[in-house]
């Protein structure tokens, strides 16, 4: 049952070298730089996103994800969910307004997988970049690289998937759209949505907590995915796998790495989910096909290379 | 310059040429060898950790989690982020137990 969480609002990613990272996310992915703050963090977004930013880069000596934030319908929703998070047993931290530039207060909590998440309701809206919302053109001129349209989801690796599903489903109102089940009945992957999208956040079981698998960005078409692959070769960027199609969610995809080793995905297409849909289930024996629909085999890197 | 340096991986006995300014991992990949596991190629995941037994090299940025200062001092580095200044002898750490049996197989063990 939906409880007022709307969508992924932002992800803060740690990078080893800010200049290299900005070049990657801006010039290659085609995100738009929106701001910088006095901590040296850089704020970016995909051009279709109405809020001011969705990706925050922070320079650190270890790559990975600091946190992922979900935008809620209202401050009242944030208050309500904050109470329920505490009741669930989560330790919550109140992050004051302005800690992220032009973002309201956030409530941060740690999921049983070890990842830090946030809910918030207020962020400056600057509108779709370059087109606005009044008699808008189809797309803006001056986009770079892959022309990524939006930050779409993250895939995260960690333990305690059952408890994490309880938290996201029962407290935050996400639905289980798709899952992978091992022969012993244990769920080893779960794709969760707060919307109609195939996933807003996904988890794969992994003993070590709080690991970052990838942040994903949406493209319009398969042709855009192919051109993204061209750009990766043109710029000699580290490719993980693709272009290919996923079995899970059926999106058309390519995976690659930012200059600090954080994995990125750009994808097009994919399934949709309504609240009356049963979860789609894949058997773990079919995992190769579930993840890479054409190769039907996993590459080791996809499962074990994390930041 | 076009100068080539020789890199030898001790466990496999494999040797490959590395251009000045090229990372050891990239040189290995270009010559179709697999004596060092390839991960993110960005100094982030720690997959390509090696120990440099002899020779000089310069380093790019690497995750402190995988290469803390004391490891760096002992030549334990990531092959994707070292650039030889002389011929090198490196040794690839033993494969992690979890990593060995994952490739090619569609198995739940890979996920757990």
mmCIF file of C-alpha atoms in Angstrom:
data_model
loop_
_atom_site.group_PDB
_atom_site.id
_atom_site.type_symbol
_atom_site.label_atom_id
_atom_site.label_comp_id
_atom_site.label_asym_id
_atom_site.label_seq_id
_atom_site.Cartn_x
_atom_site.Cartn_y
_atom_site.Cartn_z
ATOM 1 C CA UNK A 1 0.000 0.000 0.000
ATOM 2 C CA UNK A 2 1.434 3.328 -1.035
ATOM 3 C CA UNK A 3 2.281 5.582 1.900
ATOM 4 C CA UNK A 4 3.448 8.785 0.284
ATOM 5 C CA UNK A 5 6.950 7.917 -0.893
ATOM 6 C CA UNK A 6 7.097 9.178 -4.489
ATOM 7 C CA UNK A 7 10.428 8.418 -6.083
ATOM 8 C CA UNK A 8 14.196 8.228 -5.754
ATOM 9 C CA UNK A 9 15.174 11.816 -5.017
ATOM 10 C CA UNK A 10 18.924 11.683 -4.813
ATOM 11 C CA UNK A 11 22.022 9.583 -4.372
ATOM 12 C CA UNK A 12 25.309 10.808 -2.886
ATOM 13 C CA UNK A 13 28.255 8.996 -4.437
ATOM 14 C CA UNK A 14 31.842 9.070 -3.137
ATOM 15 C CA UNK A 15 34.538 9.617 -5.750
ATOM 16 C CA UNK A 16 38.327 9.535 -5.519
ATOM 17 C CA UNK A 17 38.940 12.518 -7.801
ATOM 18 C CA UNK A 18 36.276 15.195 -8.247
ATOM 19 C CA UNK A 19 37.506 16.615 -11.544
ATOM 20 C CA UNK A 20 37.595 13.187 -13.195
ATOM 21 C CA UNK A 21 34.190 12.338 -11.719
ATOM 22 C CA UNK A 22 32.521 15.533 -12.907
ATOM 23 C CA UNK A 23 33.900 14.942 -16.394
ATOM 24 C CA UNK A 24 32.422 11.432 -16.320
ATOM 25 C CA UNK A 25 28.967 12.261 -14.960
ATOM 26 C CA UNK A 26 28.648 15.520 -16.911
ATOM 27 C CA UNK A 27 30.438 15.088 -20.220
ATOM 28 C CA UNK A 28 29.922 11.349 -20.669
ATOM 29 C CA UNK A 29 26.604 10.554 -18.938
ATOM 30 C CA UNK A 30 25.233 13.941 -19.883
ATOM 31 C CA UNK A 31 23.985 14.986 -16.471
ATOM 32 C CA UNK A 32 23.706 18.733 -15.949
ATOM 33 C CA UNK A 33 25.815 20.398 -13.254
ATOM 34 C CA UNK A 34 23.443 22.422 -11.075
ATOM 35 C CA UNK A 35 25.528 23.631 -8.142
ATOM 36 C CA UNK A 36 28.502 23.127 -5.825
ATOM 37 C CA UNK A 37 28.711 23.661 -2.066
ATOM 38 C CA UNK A 38 31.349 24.777 0.431
ATOM 39 C CA UNK A 39 32.194 21.143 1.208
ATOM 40 C CA UNK A 40 33.224 20.780 -2.424
ATOM 41 C CA UNK A 41 30.269 18.560 -3.289
ATOM 42 C CA UNK A 42 28.956 18.783 -6.857
ATOM 43 C CA UNK A 43 25.206 18.618 -7.578
ATOM 44 C CA UNK A 44 23.893 17.248 -10.871
ATOM 45 C CA UNK A 45 20.702 15.986 -12.462
ATOM 46 C CA UNK A 46 19.218 14.454 -15.593
ATOM 47 C CA UNK A 47 17.537 17.014 -17.807
ATOM 48 C CA UNK A 48 13.947 15.711 -17.333
ATOM 49 C CA UNK A 49 14.054 15.934 -13.551
ATOM 50 C CA UNK A 50 12.074 18.794 -12.042
ATOM 51 C CA UNK A 51 13.898 19.006 -8.717
ATOM 52 C CA UNK A 52 17.163 20.927 -8.623
ATOM 53 C CA UNK A 53 19.474 17.904 -8.273
ATOM 54 C CA UNK A 54 19.479 14.120 -7.999
ATOM 55 C CA UNK A 55 23.159 13.156 -7.945
ATOM 56 C CA UNK A 56 25.617 14.530 -5.416
ATOM 57 C CA UNK A 57 29.322 13.732 -5.764
ATOM 58 C CA UNK A 58 31.591 13.895 -2.732
ATOM 59 C CA UNK A 59 35.346 13.460 -2.888
ATOM 60 C CA UNK A 60 36.607 10.833 -0.439
ATOM 61 C CA UNK A 61 39.404 8.278 -0.199
ATOM 62 C CA UNK A 62 36.988 5.357 -0.620
ATOM 63 C CA UNK A 63 34.374 5.165 -3.402
ATOM 64 C CA UNK A 64 30.818 3.916 -2.815
ATOM 65 C CA UNK A 65 27.439 5.301 -1.862
ATOM 66 C CA UNK A 66 26.936 7.622 1.115
ATOM 67 C CA UNK A 67 23.125 7.487 0.995
ATOM 68 C CA UNK A 68 20.088 7.318 -1.252
ATOM 69 C CA UNK A 69 17.125 9.633 -0.622
ATOM 70 C CA UNK A 70 13.439 9.200 -1.499
ATOM 71 C CA UNK A 71 11.155 12.149 -2.038
ATOM 72 C CA UNK A 72 7.791 12.052 -0.228
ATOM 73 C CA UNK A 73 4.531 13.836 -1.005
ATOM 74 C CA UNK A 74 4.621 16.163 2.016
ATOM 75 C CA UNK A 75 6.376 17.041 5.260
ATOM 76 C CA UNK A 76 3.439 15.374 7.071
ATOM 77 C CA UNK A 77 4.284 12.119 5.288
ATOM 78 C CA UNK A 78 7.907 12.486 6.422
ATOM 79 C CA UNK A 79 6.737 13.001 10.041
ATOM 80 C CA UNK A 80 4.416 10.002 9.846
ATOM 81 C CA UNK A 81 7.047 7.735 8.309
ATOM 82 C CA UNK A 82 9.705 8.949 10.750
ATOM 83 C CA UNK A 83 7.508 7.712 13.603
ATOM 84 C CA UNK A 84 6.947 4.376 11.895
ATOM 85 C CA UNK A 85 10.672 3.958 11.187
ATOM 86 C CA UNK A 86 11.407 4.420 14.900
ATOM 87 C CA UNK A 87 8.624 1.982 15.761
ATOM 88 C CA UNK A 88 10.126 -0.540 13.324
ATOM 89 C CA UNK A 89 13.380 -0.277 15.273
ATOM 90 C CA UNK A 90 15.414 1.910 12.943
ATOM 91 C CA UNK A 91 17.793 4.413 14.374
ATOM 92 C CA UNK A 92 16.872 7.683 12.682
ATOM 93 C CA UNK A 93 18.943 10.808 12.300
ATOM 94 C CA UNK A 94 17.464 14.213 11.539
ATOM 95 C CA UNK A 95 19.498 16.078 8.959
ATOM 96 C CA UNK A 96 18.686 19.792 9.053
ATOM 97 C CA UNK A 97 17.414 21.826 6.130
ATOM 98 C CA UNK A 98 20.235 23.170 3.981
ATOM 99 C CA UNK A 99 22.785 20.422 4.738
ATOM 100 C CA UNK A 100 22.272 19.596 1.081
ATOM 101 C CA UNK A 101 21.936 22.900 -0.728
ATOM 102 C CA UNK A 102 18.322 23.874 -1.511
ATOM 103 C CA UNK A 103 17.005 20.709 0.139
ATOM 104 C CA UNK A 104 14.701 20.638 3.153
ATOM 105 C CA UNK A 105 15.194 18.551 6.267
ATOM 106 C CA UNK A 106 15.839 14.854 5.734
ATOM 107 C CA UNK A 107 15.244 11.854 7.966
ATOM 108 C CA UNK A 108 18.075 9.361 7.621
ATOM 109 C CA UNK A 109 17.908 5.712 8.640
ATOM 110 C CA UNK A 110 20.008 2.594 8.197
ATOM 111 C CA UNK A 111 18.322 -0.352 6.469
ATOM 112 C CA UNK A 112 19.048 -3.917 7.652
ATOM 113 C CA UNK A 113 21.328 -4.279 4.619
ATOM 114 C CA UNK A 114 23.554 -1.609 6.190
ATOM 115 C CA UNK A 115 22.773 1.119 3.647
ATOM 116 C CA UNK A 116 21.884 4.680 4.650
ATOM 117 C CA UNK A 117 18.602 5.945 3.218
ATOM 118 C CA UNK A 118 16.761 9.200 3.633
ATOM 119 C CA UNK A 119 13.237 10.491 3.214
ATOM 120 C CA UNK A 120 12.502 14.139 2.528
ATOM 121 C CA UNK A 121 9.712 16.211 1.004
ATOM 122 C CA UNK A 122 11.178 19.586 0.146
ATOM 123 C CA UNK A 123 13.725 20.432 -2.514
ATOM 124 C CA UNK A 124 13.989 23.482 -4.735
ATOM 125 C CA UNK A 125 12.275 22.849 -8.063
ATOM 126 C CA UNK A 126 14.074 24.365 -11.006
ATOM 127 C CA UNK A 127 11.983 22.483 -13.567
ATOM 128 C CA UNK A 128 13.077 20.325 -16.463
ATOM 129 C CA UNK A 129 16.439 21.645 -17.588
ATOM 130 C CA UNK A 130 16.312 23.715 -20.735
ATOM 131 C CA UNK A 131 12.604 23.189 -21.487
ATOM 132 C CA UNK A 132 10.541 24.089 -18.412
ATOM 133 C CA UNK A 133 6.844 23.203 -18.238
ATOM 134 C CA UNK A 134 5.154 25.893 -20.299
ATOM 135 C CA UNK A 135 4.803 25.028 -23.981
ATOM 136 C CA UNK A 136 7.893 22.831 -23.582
ATOM 137 C CA UNK A 137 9.964 21.661 -26.536
ATOM 138 C CA UNK A 138 10.616 17.924 -26.896
ATOM 139 C CA UNK A 139 14.150 18.144 -25.544
ATOM 140 C CA UNK A 140 16.709 20.835 -24.857
ATOM 141 C CA UNK A 141 19.660 21.698 -27.084
ATOM 142 C CA UNK A 142 23.122 21.515 -25.602
ATOM 143 C CA UNK A 143 22.972 18.137 -23.852
ATOM 144 C CA UNK A 144 26.233 16.209 -23.653
ATOM 145 C CA UNK A 145 27.265 12.586 -24.079
ATOM 146 C CA UNK A 146 24.626 9.945 -23.329
ATOM 147 C CA UNK A 147 22.022 12.628 -22.538
ATOM 148 C CA UNK A 148 20.827 10.654 -19.479
ATOM 149 C CA UNK A 149 17.250 11.725 -18.766
ATOM 150 C CA UNK A 150 16.995 10.921 -15.065
ATOM 151 C CA UNK A 151 18.526 9.159 -12.075
ATOM 152 C CA UNK A 152 16.348 6.046 -11.966
ATOM 153 C CA UNK A 153 17.357 3.571 -9.215
ATOM 154 C CA UNK A 154 20.202 1.953 -7.292
ATOM 155 C CA UNK A 155 21.095 -1.719 -6.891
ATOM 156 C CA UNK A 156 22.618 -2.395 -3.495
ATOM 157 C CA UNK A 157 24.283 -5.482 -2.008
ATOM 158 C CA UNK A 158 23.922 -6.496 1.633
ATOM 159 C CA UNK A 159 22.509 -9.015 4.135
ATOM 160 C CA UNK A 160 19.037 -9.329 5.739
ATOM 161 C CA UNK A 161 16.867 -9.052 2.642
ATOM 162 C CA UNK A 162 13.723 -10.246 4.464
ATOM 163 C CA UNK A 163 13.929 -7.549 7.124
ATOM 164 C CA UNK A 164 14.741 -4.986 4.457
ATOM 165 C CA UNK A 165 11.653 -5.983 2.476
ATOM 166 C CA UNK A 166 9.562 -5.673 5.657
ATOM 167 C CA UNK A 167 10.924 -2.176 6.159
ATOM 168 C CA UNK A 168 10.424 -0.954 2.608
ATOM 169 C CA UNK A 169 7.037 -2.638 2.122
ATOM 170 C CA UNK A 170 5.379 -2.258 5.508
ATOM 171 C CA UNK A 171 6.843 1.041 6.680
ATOM 172 C CA UNK A 172 7.567 2.918 3.465
ATOM 173 C CA UNK A 173 4.867 1.466 1.188
ATOM 174 C CA UNK A 174 7.085 -0.009 -1.532
ATOM 175 C CA UNK A 175 5.908 -3.084 -3.438
ATOM 176 C CA UNK A 176 7.877 -6.175 -4.372
ATOM 177 C CA UNK A 177 7.856 -6.089 -8.181
ATOM 178 C CA UNK A 178 10.340 -8.848 -8.898
ATOM 179 C CA UNK A 179 12.399 -11.396 -6.983
ATOM 180 C CA UNK A 180 14.927 -14.215 -7.337
ATOM 181 C CA UNK A 181 14.339 -17.286 -5.173
ATOM 182 C CA UNK A 182 16.983 -19.887 -4.281
ATOM 183 C CA UNK A 183 16.106 -23.626 -4.244
ATOM 184 C CA UNK A 184 15.834 -23.501 -0.438
ATOM 185 C CA UNK A 185 13.114 -20.854 -0.774
ATOM 186 C CA UNK A 186 15.307 -17.981 0.330
ATOM 187 C CA UNK A 187 14.879 -14.713 -1.556
ATOM 188 C CA UNK A 188 18.307 -13.682 -2.849
ATOM 189 C CA UNK A 189 17.284 -10.634 -4.887
ATOM 190 C CA UNK A 190 14.403 -8.192 -4.565
ATOM 191 C CA UNK A 191 13.331 -5.342 -6.830
ATOM 192 C CA UNK A 192 11.139 -2.802 -5.058
ATOM 193 C CA UNK A 193 9.013 -0.014 -6.446
ATOM 194 C CA UNK A 194 7.210 2.969 -4.957
ATOM 195 C CA UNK A 195 5.754 3.836 -8.348
ATOM 196 C CA UNK A 196 4.873 2.136 -11.641
ATOM 197 C CA UNK A 197 8.541 1.674 -12.479
ATOM 198 C CA UNK A 198 10.016 -1.829 -12.513
ATOM 199 C CA UNK A 199 12.274 -0.783 -9.662
ATOM 200 C CA UNK A 200 13.063 2.271 -7.587
ATOM 201 C CA UNK A 201 15.602 0.380 -5.487
ATOM 202 C CA UNK A 202 16.866 -3.208 -5.680
ATOM 203 C CA UNK A 203 18.819 -5.451 -3.324
ATOM 204 C CA UNK A 204 20.921 -8.569 -3.854
ATOM 205 C CA UNK A 205 21.963 -10.752 -0.955
ATOM 206 C CA UNK A 206 25.615 -10.345 0.032
ATOM 207 C CA UNK A 207 27.278 -11.081 3.364
ATOM 208 C CA UNK A 208 29.148 -7.799 3.595
ATOM 209 C CA UNK A 209 26.763 -4.934 4.441
ATOM 210 C CA UNK A 210 26.332 -1.567 2.747
ATOM 211 C CA UNK A 211 27.916 -2.336 -0.609
ATOM 212 C CA UNK A 212 27.114 -0.297 -3.706
ATOM 213 C CA UNK A 213 26.510 -2.154 -6.966
ATOM 214 C CA UNK A 214 25.318 0.614 -9.263
ATOM 215 C CA UNK A 215 23.393 3.805 -9.806
ATOM 216 C CA UNK A 216 21.223 3.696 -12.902
ATOM 217 C CA UNK A 217 20.130 6.367 -15.344
ATOM 218 C CA UNK A 218 17.288 6.227 -17.838
ATOM 219 C CA UNK A 219 17.650 6.641 -21.604
ATOM 220 C CA UNK A 220 14.786 6.779 -24.084
ATOM 221 C CA UNK A 221 15.590 4.034 -26.570
ATOM 222 C CA UNK A 222 17.733 1.007 -27.398
ATOM 223 C CA UNK A 223 19.486 3.177 -29.979
ATOM 224 C CA UNK A 224 20.500 5.493 -27.136
ATOM 225 C CA UNK A 225 21.929 2.489 -25.243
ATOM 226 C CA UNK A 226 23.936 1.541 -28.333
ATOM 227 C CA UNK A 227 25.222 5.087 -28.692
ATOM 228 C CA UNK A 228 26.116 5.078 -24.996
ATOM 229 C CA UNK A 229 28.248 2.011 -25.721
ATOM 230 C CA UNK A 230 29.884 3.900 -28.607
ATOM 231 C CA UNK A 231 30.698 6.767 -26.257
ATOM 232 C CA UNK A 232 32.234 4.368 -23.714
ATOM 233 C CA UNK A 233 34.595 3.062 -26.390
ATOM 234 C CA UNK A 234 35.333 6.553 -27.728
ATOM 235 C CA UNK A 235 36.351 7.675 -24.252
ATOM 236 C CA UNK A 236 38.085 4.378 -23.339
ATOM 237 C CA UNK A 237 35.761 4.038 -20.322
ATOM 238 C CA UNK A 238 35.767 0.759 -18.376
ATOM 239 C CA UNK A 239 32.781 -1.368 -19.520
ATOM 240 C CA UNK A 240 31.384 -4.116 -17.293
ATOM 241 C CA UNK A 241 28.911 -5.752 -19.677
ATOM 242 C CA UNK A 242 26.551 -4.912 -22.507
ATOM 243 C CA UNK A 243 24.786 -3.639 -24.451
ATOM 244 C CA UNK A 244 22.339 -6.443 -23.657
ATOM 245 C CA UNK A 245 18.909 -7.051 -22.161
ATOM 246 C CA UNK A 246 18.011 -8.042 -18.611
ATOM 247 C CA UNK A 247 15.629 -10.921 -17.921
ATOM 248 C CA UNK A 248 14.726 -9.241 -14.645
ATOM 249 C CA UNK A 249 12.685 -6.123 -15.551
ATOM 250 C CA UNK A 250 13.498 -6.770 -19.273
ATOM 251 C CA UNK A 251 15.321 -3.445 -19.584
ATOM 252 C CA UNK A 252 17.901 -2.874 -22.342
ATOM 253 C CA UNK A 253 21.136 -2.016 -20.643
ATOM 254 C CA UNK A 254 24.845 -1.371 -20.511
ATOM 255 C CA UNK A 255 27.024 -1.317 -17.383
ATOM 256 C CA UNK A 256 30.257 0.582 -16.959
ATOM 257 C CA UNK A 257 32.401 2.161 -14.254
ATOM 258 C CA UNK A 258 33.063 5.740 -13.243
ATOM 259 C CA UNK A 259 36.743 6.738 -12.842
ATOM 260 C CA UNK A 260 36.628 5.750 -9.136
ATOM 261 C CA UNK A 261 35.265 2.275 -9.848
ATOM 262 C CA UNK A 262 31.620 2.936 -8.969
ATOM 263 C CA UNK A 263 29.389 1.040 -11.380
ATOM 264 C CA UNK A 264 26.844 2.942 -13.491
ATOM 265 C CA UNK A 265 24.046 1.648 -15.692
ATOM 266 C CA UNK A 266 22.168 3.358 -18.472
ATOM 267 C CA UNK A 267 19.067 1.564 -19.692
ATOM 268 C CA UNK A 268 15.906 1.903 -21.738
ATOM 269 C CA UNK A 269 12.537 0.194 -21.692
ATOM 270 C CA UNK A 270 11.599 -2.334 -19.057
ATOM 271 C CA UNK A 271 8.459 -3.590 -17.379
ATOM 272 C CA UNK A 272 5.915 -1.721 -15.272
ATOM 273 C CA UNK A 273 4.199 -2.548 -12.013
ATOM 274 C CA UNK A 274 0.730 -1.858 -10.612
ATOM 275 C CA UNK A 275 -0.278 -2.544 -7.005
ATOM 276 C CA UNK A 276 -2.426 -5.527 -8.071
ATOM 277 C CA UNK A 277 0.489 -7.218 -9.885
ATOM 278 C CA UNK A 278 1.882 -10.366 -8.326
ATOM 279 C CA UNK A 279 5.683 -10.212 -7.969
ATOM 280 C CA UNK A 280 7.550 -11.649 -10.950
ATOM 281 C CA UNK A 281 9.696 -14.552 -9.767
ATOM 282 C CA UNK A 282 12.936 -15.930 -11.185
ATOM 283 C CA UNK A 283 14.480 -19.176 -9.991
ATOM 284 C CA UNK A 284 18.083 -18.757 -8.917
ATOM 285 C CA UNK A 285 19.022 -21.592 -11.305
ATOM 286 C CA UNK A 286 18.010 -19.198 -14.088
ATOM 287 C CA UNK A 287 20.043 -16.366 -12.650
ATOM 288 C CA UNK A 288 22.296 -16.067 -15.674
ATOM 289 C CA UNK A 289 19.304 -15.510 -17.960
ATOM 290 C CA UNK A 290 17.582 -13.354 -15.344
ATOM 291 C CA UNK A 291 20.468 -10.938 -15.265
ATOM 292 C CA UNK A 292 21.822 -11.176 -18.821
ATOM 293 C CA UNK A 293 19.008 -12.398 -21.053
ATOM 294 C CA UNK A 294 21.132 -13.007 -24.151
ATOM 295 C CA UNK A 295 24.392 -14.403 -22.729
ATOM 296 C CA UNK A 296 22.379 -16.499 -20.220
ATOM 297 C CA UNK A 297 25.523 -16.602 -18.067
ATOM 298 C CA UNK A 298 26.799 -14.318 -15.377
ATOM 299 C CA UNK A 299 30.129 -12.634 -15.513
ATOM 300 C CA UNK A 300 31.946 -12.884 -12.227
ATOM 301 C CA UNK A 301 32.538 -9.166 -12.156
ATOM 302 C CA UNK A 302 28.830 -8.382 -12.010
ATOM 303 C CA UNK A 303 28.402 -10.326 -8.772
ATOM 304 C CA UNK A 304 31.569 -9.527 -6.928
ATOM 305 C CA UNK A 305 32.913 -6.150 -8.018
ATOM 306 C CA UNK A 306 31.396 -3.589 -5.665
ATOM 307 C CA UNK A 307 32.321 -0.317 -4.029
ATOM 308 C CA UNK B 1 58.624 7.777 -26.473
ATOM 309 C CA UNK B 2 57.371 4.317 -27.396
ATOM 310 C CA UNK B 3 59.363 2.834 -24.558
ATOM 311 C CA UNK B 4 58.223 -0.560 -23.300
ATOM 312 C CA UNK B 5 58.757 -1.936 -19.835
ATOM 313 C CA UNK B 6 58.496 -5.585 -18.941
ATOM 314 C CA UNK B 7 56.052 -6.744 -16.266
ATOM 315 C CA UNK B 8 56.301 -10.301 -14.947
ATOM 316 C CA UNK B 9 53.624 -11.902 -12.800
ATOM 317 C CA UNK B 10 55.392 -14.392 -10.591
ATOM 318 C CA UNK B 11 52.614 -16.939 -9.790
ATOM 319 C CA UNK B 12 51.706 -17.600 -13.431
ATOM 320 C CA UNK B 13 55.136 -16.845 -14.835
ATOM 321 C CA UNK B 14 53.429 -14.685 -17.460
ATOM 322 C CA UNK B 15 55.168 -11.616 -18.790
ATOM 323 C CA UNK B 16 53.849 -8.685 -20.763
ATOM 324 C CA UNK B 17 54.983 -5.371 -22.164
ATOM 325 C CA UNK B 18 53.698 -2.126 -20.703
ATOM 326 C CA UNK B 19 54.030 1.267 -22.338
ATOM 327 C CA UNK B 20 55.332 4.117 -20.187
ATOM 328 C CA UNK B 21 52.294 5.816 -18.679
ATOM 329 C CA UNK B 22 50.049 2.781 -19.194
ATOM 330 C CA UNK B 23 48.578 0.936 -16.213
ATOM 331 C CA UNK B 24 49.821 -2.591 -15.570
ATOM 332 C CA UNK B 25 46.264 -3.973 -15.740
ATOM 333 C CA UNK B 26 45.495 -2.306 -19.046
ATOM 334 C CA UNK B 27 48.719 -3.615 -20.588
ATOM 335 C CA UNK B 28 47.851 -7.116 -19.386
ATOM 336 C CA UNK B 29 44.313 -6.917 -20.800
ATOM 337 C CA UNK B 30 45.534 -5.594 -24.148
ATOM 338 C CA UNK B 31 47.783 -8.614 -24.525
ATOM 339 C CA UNK B 32 44.950 -11.031 -23.749
ATOM 340 C CA UNK B 33 46.381 -12.289 -20.470
ATOM 341 C CA UNK B 34 44.414 -13.069 -17.308
ATOM 342 C CA UNK B 35 47.035 -13.431 -14.598
ATOM 343 C CA UNK B 36 45.445 -10.594 -12.580
ATOM 344 C CA UNK B 37 41.643 -10.440 -12.058
ATOM 345 C CA UNK B 38 39.981 -7.459 -13.704
ATOM 346 C CA UNK B 39 37.353 -5.519 -11.775
ATOM 347 C CA UNK B 40 36.322 -1.881 -12.071
ATOM 348 C CA UNK B 41 39.650 -0.671 -13.545
ATOM 349 C CA UNK B 42 39.218 2.494 -11.463
ATOM 350 C CA UNK B 43 41.020 1.836 -8.179
ATOM 351 C CA UNK B 44 37.729 1.275 -6.383
ATOM 352 C CA UNK B 45 36.896 -2.409 -6.000
ATOM 353 C CA UNK B 46 40.222 -3.960 -4.977
ATOM 354 C CA UNK B 47 39.854 -6.876 -7.383
ATOM 355 C CA UNK B 48 43.243 -6.471 -9.071
ATOM 356 C CA UNK B 49 45.360 -6.274 -5.932
ATOM 357 C CA UNK B 50 48.970 -7.307 -6.474
ATOM 358 C CA UNK B 51 52.220 -7.067 -4.586
ATOM 359 C CA UNK B 52 55.110 -5.453 -6.383
ATOM 360 C CA UNK B 53 58.199 -7.518 -5.569
ATOM 361 C CA UNK B 54 60.684 -5.415 -7.492
ATOM 362 C CA UNK B 55 60.843 -2.313 -9.636
ATOM 363 C CA UNK B 56 59.668 1.294 -9.458
ATOM 364 C CA UNK B 57 56.280 2.630 -10.370
ATOM 365 C CA UNK B 58 54.010 5.598 -9.864
ATOM 366 C CA UNK B 59 50.508 5.309 -8.409
ATOM 367 C CA UNK B 60 47.120 6.805 -9.196
ATOM 368 C CA UNK B 61 44.338 7.194 -6.652
ATOM 369 C CA UNK B 62 43.145 3.967 -5.024
ATOM 370 C CA UNK B 63 40.451 3.205 -2.457
ATOM 371 C CA UNK B 64 41.926 3.479 1.019
ATOM 372 C CA UNK B 65 39.856 0.484 2.085
ATOM 373 C CA UNK B 66 41.695 -1.776 -0.329
ATOM 374 C CA UNK B 67 45.055 -0.018 -0.136
ATOM 375 C CA UNK B 68 45.616 1.459 3.330
ATOM 376 C CA UNK B 69 48.875 3.391 3.785
ATOM 377 C CA UNK B 70 50.678 0.445 5.411
ATOM 378 C CA UNK B 71 49.827 -1.817 2.456
ATOM 379 C CA UNK B 72 50.951 0.836 0.005
ATOM 380 C CA UNK B 73 54.299 1.009 1.814
ATOM 381 C CA UNK B 74 54.686 -2.753 1.308
ATOM 382 C CA UNK B 75 53.961 -2.570 -2.405
ATOM 383 C CA UNK B 76 50.437 -3.996 -2.074
ATOM 384 C CA UNK B 77 48.666 -1.991 -4.745
ATOM 385 C CA UNK B 78 45.984 -2.201 -7.422
ATOM 386 C CA UNK B 79 47.280 -3.136 -10.860
ATOM 387 C CA UNK B 80 44.808 -0.758 -12.527
ATOM 388 C CA UNK B 81 46.422 2.191 -10.789
ATOM 389 C CA UNK B 82 50.152 1.550 -11.088
ATOM 390 C CA UNK B 83 52.313 2.828 -13.909
ATOM 391 C CA UNK B 84 55.765 1.214 -14.255
ATOM 392 C CA UNK B 85 58.879 3.379 -14.278
ATOM 393 C CA UNK B 86 61.177 0.343 -14.584
ATOM 394 C CA UNK B 87 60.604 -3.347 -15.331
ATOM 395 C CA UNK B 88 58.407 -4.846 -12.604
ATOM 396 C CA UNK B 89 57.961 -8.200 -10.944
ATOM 397 C CA UNK B 90 54.494 -8.482 -9.430
ATOM 398 C CA UNK B 91 52.680 -11.220 -7.591
ATOM 399 C CA UNK B 92 48.934 -11.618 -7.751
ATOM 400 C CA UNK B 93 47.347 -12.404 -4.382
ATOM 401 C CA UNK B 94 45.678 -15.807 -4.124
ATOM 402 C CA UNK B 95 42.119 -15.768 -5.488
ATOM 403 C CA UNK B 96 39.470 -15.127 -2.871
ATOM 404 C CA UNK B 97 37.700 -18.423 -2.148
ATOM 405 C CA UNK B 98 34.337 -16.934 -3.134
ATOM 406 C CA UNK B 99 35.547 -15.729 -6.489
ATOM 407 C CA UNK B 100 36.955 -18.978 -7.815
ATOM 408 C CA UNK B 101 33.851 -20.956 -8.748
ATOM 409 C CA UNK B 102 31.488 -18.210 -9.834
ATOM 410 C CA UNK B 103 32.333 -17.609 -13.430
ATOM 411 C CA UNK B 104 30.207 -19.115 -16.180
ATOM 412 C CA UNK B 105 27.974 -21.001 -13.757
ATOM 413 C CA UNK B 106 24.485 -19.964 -12.912
ATOM 414 C CA UNK B 107 24.522 -20.902 -9.289
ATOM 415 C CA UNK B 108 22.939 -19.558 -6.188
ATOM 416 C CA UNK B 109 26.254 -19.852 -4.403
ATOM 417 C CA UNK B 110 27.365 -16.902 -6.407
ATOM 418 C CA UNK B 111 24.810 -14.716 -4.701
ATOM 419 C CA UNK B 112 25.147 -15.756 -1.103
#
